[in-house]
PDB file of C-alpha atoms in Angstrom:
ATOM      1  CA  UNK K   1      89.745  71.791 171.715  1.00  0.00           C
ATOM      2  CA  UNK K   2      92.732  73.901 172.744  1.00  0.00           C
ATOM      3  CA  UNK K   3      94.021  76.954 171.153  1.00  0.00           C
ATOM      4  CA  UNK K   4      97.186  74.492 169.819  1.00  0.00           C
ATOM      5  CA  UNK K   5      95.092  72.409 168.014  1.00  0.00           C
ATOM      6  CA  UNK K   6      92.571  75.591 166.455  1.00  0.00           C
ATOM      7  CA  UNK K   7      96.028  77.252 165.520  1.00  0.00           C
ATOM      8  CA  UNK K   8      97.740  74.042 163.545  1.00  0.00           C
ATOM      9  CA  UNK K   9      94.262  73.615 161.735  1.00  0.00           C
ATOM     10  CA  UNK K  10      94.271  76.883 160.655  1.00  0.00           C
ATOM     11  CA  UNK K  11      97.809  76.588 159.950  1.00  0.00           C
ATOM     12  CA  UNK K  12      97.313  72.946 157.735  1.00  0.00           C
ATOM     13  CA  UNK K  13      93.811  74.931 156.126  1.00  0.00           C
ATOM     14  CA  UNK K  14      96.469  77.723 155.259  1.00  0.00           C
ATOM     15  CA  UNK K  15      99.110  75.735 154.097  1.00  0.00           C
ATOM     16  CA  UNK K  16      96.587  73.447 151.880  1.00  0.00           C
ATOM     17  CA  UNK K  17      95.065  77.084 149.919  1.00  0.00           C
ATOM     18  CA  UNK K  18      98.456  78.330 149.248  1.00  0.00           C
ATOM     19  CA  UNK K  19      99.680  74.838 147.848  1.00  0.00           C
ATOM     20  CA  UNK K  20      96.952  74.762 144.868  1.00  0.00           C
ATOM     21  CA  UNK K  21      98.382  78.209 143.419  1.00  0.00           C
ATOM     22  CA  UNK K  22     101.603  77.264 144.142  1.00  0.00           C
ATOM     23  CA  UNK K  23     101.374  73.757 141.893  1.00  0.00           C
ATOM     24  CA  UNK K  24      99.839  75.427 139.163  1.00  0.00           C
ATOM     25  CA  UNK K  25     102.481  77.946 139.354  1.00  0.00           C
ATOM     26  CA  UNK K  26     104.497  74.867 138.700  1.00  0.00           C
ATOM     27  CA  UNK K  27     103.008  74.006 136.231  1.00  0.00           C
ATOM     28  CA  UNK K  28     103.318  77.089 134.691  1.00  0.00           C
ATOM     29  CA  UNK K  29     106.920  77.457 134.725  1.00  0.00           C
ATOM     30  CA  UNK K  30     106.942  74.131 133.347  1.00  0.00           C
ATOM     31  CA  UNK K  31     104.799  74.723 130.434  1.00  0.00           C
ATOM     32  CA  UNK K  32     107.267  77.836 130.194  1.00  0.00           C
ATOM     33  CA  UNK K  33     110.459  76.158 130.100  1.00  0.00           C
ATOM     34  CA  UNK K  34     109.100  74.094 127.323  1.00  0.00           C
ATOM     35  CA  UNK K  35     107.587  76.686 125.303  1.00  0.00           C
ATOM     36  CA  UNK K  36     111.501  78.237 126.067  1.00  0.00           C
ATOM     37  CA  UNK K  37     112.569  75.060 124.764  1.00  0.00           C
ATOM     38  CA  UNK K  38     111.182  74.463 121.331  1.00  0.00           C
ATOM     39  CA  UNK K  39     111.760  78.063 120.899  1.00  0.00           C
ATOM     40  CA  UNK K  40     114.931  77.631 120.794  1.00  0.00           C
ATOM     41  CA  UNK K  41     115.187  74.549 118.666  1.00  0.00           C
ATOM     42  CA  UNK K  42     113.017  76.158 115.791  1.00  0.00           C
ATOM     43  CA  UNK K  43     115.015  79.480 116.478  1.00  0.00           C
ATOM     44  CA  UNK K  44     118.628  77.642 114.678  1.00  0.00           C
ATOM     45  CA  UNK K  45     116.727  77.006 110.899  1.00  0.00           C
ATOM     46  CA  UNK K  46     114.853  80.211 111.326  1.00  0.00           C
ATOM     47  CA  UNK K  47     118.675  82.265 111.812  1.00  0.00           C
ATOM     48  CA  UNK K  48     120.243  79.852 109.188  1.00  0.00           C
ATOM     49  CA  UNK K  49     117.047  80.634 106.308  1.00  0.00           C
ATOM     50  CA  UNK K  50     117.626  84.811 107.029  1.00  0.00           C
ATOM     51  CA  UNK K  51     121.388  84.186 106.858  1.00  0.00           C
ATOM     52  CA  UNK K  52     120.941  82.344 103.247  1.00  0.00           C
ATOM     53  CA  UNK K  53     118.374  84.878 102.260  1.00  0.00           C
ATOM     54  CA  UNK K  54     120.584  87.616 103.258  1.00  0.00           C
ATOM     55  CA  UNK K  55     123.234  86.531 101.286  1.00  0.00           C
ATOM     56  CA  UNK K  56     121.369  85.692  98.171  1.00  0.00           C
ATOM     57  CA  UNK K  57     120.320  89.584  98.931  1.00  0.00           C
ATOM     58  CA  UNK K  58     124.068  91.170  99.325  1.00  0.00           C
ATOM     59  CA  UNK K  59     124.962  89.543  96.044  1.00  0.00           C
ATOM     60  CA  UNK K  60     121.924  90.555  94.198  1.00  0.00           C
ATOM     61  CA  UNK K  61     122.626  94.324  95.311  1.00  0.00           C
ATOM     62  CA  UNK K  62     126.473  93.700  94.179  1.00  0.00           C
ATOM     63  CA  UNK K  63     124.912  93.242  90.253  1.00  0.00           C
ATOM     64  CA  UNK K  64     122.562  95.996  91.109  1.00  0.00           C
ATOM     65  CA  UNK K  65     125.593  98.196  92.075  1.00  0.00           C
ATOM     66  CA  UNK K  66     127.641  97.150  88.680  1.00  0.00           C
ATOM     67  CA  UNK K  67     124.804  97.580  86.563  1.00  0.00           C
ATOM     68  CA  UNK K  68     124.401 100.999  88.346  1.00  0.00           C
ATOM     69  CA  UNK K  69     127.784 101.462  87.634  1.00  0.00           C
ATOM     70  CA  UNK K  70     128.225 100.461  84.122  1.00  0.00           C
ATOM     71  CA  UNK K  71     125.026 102.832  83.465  1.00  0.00           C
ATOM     72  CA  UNK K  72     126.971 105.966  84.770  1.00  0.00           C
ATOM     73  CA  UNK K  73     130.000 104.917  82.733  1.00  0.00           C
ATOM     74  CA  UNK K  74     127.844 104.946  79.461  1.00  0.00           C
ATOM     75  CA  UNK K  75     126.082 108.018  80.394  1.00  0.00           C
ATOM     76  CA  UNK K  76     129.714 109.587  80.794  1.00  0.00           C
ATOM     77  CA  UNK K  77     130.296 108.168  77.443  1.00  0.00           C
ATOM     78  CA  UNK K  78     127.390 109.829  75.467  1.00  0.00           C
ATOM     79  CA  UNK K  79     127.323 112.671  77.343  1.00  0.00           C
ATOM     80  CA  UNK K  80     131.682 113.065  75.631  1.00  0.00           C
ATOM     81  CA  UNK K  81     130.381 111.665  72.628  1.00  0.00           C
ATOM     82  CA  UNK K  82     127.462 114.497  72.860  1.00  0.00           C
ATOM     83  CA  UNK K  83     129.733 117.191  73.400  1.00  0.00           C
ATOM     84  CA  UNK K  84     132.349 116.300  70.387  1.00  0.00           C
ATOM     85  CA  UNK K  85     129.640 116.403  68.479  1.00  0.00           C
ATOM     86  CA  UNK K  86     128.378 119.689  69.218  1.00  0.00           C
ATOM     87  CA  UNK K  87     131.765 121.030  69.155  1.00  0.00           C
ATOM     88  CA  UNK K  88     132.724 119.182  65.500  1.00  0.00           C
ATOM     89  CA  UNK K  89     129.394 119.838  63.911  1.00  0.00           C
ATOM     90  CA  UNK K  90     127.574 121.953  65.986  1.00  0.00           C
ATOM     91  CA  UNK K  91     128.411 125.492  64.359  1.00  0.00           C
ATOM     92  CA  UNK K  92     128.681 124.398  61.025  1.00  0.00           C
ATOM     93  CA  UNK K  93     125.958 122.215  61.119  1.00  0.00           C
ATOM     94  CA  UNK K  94     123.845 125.891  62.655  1.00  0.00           C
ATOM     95  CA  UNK K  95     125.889 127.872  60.227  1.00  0.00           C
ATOM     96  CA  UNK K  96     124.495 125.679  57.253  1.00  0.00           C
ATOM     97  CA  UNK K  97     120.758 125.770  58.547  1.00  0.00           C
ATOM     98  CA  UNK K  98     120.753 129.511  58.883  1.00  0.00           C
ATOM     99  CA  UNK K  99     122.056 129.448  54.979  1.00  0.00           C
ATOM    100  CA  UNK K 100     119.870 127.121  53.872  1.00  0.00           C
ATOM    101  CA  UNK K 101     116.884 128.955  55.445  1.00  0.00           C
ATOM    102  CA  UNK K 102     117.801 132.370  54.213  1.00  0.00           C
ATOM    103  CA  UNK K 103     117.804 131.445  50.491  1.00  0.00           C
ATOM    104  CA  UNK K 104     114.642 129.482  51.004  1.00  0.00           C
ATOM    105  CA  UNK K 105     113.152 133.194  51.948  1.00  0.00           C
ATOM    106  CA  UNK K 106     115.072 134.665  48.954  1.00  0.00           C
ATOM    107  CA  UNK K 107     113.818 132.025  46.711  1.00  0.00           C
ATOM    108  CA  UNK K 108     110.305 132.642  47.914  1.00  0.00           C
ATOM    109  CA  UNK K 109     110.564 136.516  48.043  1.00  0.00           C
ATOM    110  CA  UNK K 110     111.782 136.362  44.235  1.00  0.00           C
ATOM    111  CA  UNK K 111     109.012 134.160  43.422  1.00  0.00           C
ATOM    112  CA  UNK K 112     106.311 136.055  45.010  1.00  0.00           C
ATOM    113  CA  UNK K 113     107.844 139.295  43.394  1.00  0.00           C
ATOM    114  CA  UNK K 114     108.278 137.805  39.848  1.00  0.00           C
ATOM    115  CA  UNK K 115     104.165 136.688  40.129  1.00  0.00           C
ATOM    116  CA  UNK K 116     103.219 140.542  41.328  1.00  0.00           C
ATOM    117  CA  UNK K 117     105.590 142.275  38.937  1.00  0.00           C
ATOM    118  CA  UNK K 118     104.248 145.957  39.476  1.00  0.00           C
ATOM    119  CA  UNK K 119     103.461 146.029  43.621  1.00  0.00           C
ATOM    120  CA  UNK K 120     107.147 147.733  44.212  1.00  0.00           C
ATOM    121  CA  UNK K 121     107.156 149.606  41.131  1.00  0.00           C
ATOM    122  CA  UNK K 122     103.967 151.980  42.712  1.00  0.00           C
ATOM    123  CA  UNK K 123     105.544 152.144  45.757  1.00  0.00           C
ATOM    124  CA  UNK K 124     108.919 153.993  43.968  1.00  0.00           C
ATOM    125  CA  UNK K 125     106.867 156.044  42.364  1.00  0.00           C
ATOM    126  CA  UNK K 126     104.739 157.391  45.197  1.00  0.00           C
ATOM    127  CA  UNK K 127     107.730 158.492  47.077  1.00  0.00           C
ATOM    128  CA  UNK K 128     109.356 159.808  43.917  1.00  0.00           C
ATOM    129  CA  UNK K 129     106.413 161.872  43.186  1.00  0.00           C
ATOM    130  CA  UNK K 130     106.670 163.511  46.679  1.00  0.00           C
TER     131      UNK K 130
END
């Protein structure tokens, strides 16, 4: 055999190990490009779904945001309402309570005097004794 023929065998071995990792390589990108494929095809009702749900989302958070708003607009109102009140009836209303609690304590010192008749009468005469 001459060196010709030992170096195209060797060549033809070579070629014939590099050509089983190179179809399965094909393969591969095949399988790939597939995979790529229905990707992409399920990818178009998967955008349009989050695109529906989004907007059922946006207009949920636009009655969330008038509800929010219609909350602050009767807290504004009962906080006026609050403060005409206070201002109206407020003093009088304090005034009044003050009254009515002093003559309950005059009522119930009179009472409490009227039942122990002589307990201040000692008491003057102590200190006019002195």
């Amino acid at each position: 055999m001459s060196p010709g023929w030992l170096a195209a065998g060797a060549f033809v071995l070579l070629v014939l190990l590099l050509a089983i990792p190179a179809f399965k390589a094909a393969r591969f990108f095949d399988e790939a490009t597939i995979a790529m494929r229905k990707a992409h095809e399920n990818t178009d009702p998967l955008f349009s779904e989050a695109n529906t749900t989004l907007t059922h989302v946006n207009t949920q958070l636009e009655r969330v945001d008038g509800i929010t708003a219609n909350a602050r607009a009767v807290t504004g109102n009962v906080s006026a309402l609050t403060s005409l009140f206070t201002a109206t009836l407020g003093g009088p209303l304090v005034k009044a309570a003050a009254l009515s609690y002093g003559l309950s304590k005059a009522v119930k010192a009179r009472r409490k005097a009227a039942e122990q008749p002589n307990k201040h009468a000692k008491r003057r005469l102590k200190r006019g004794s002195r």
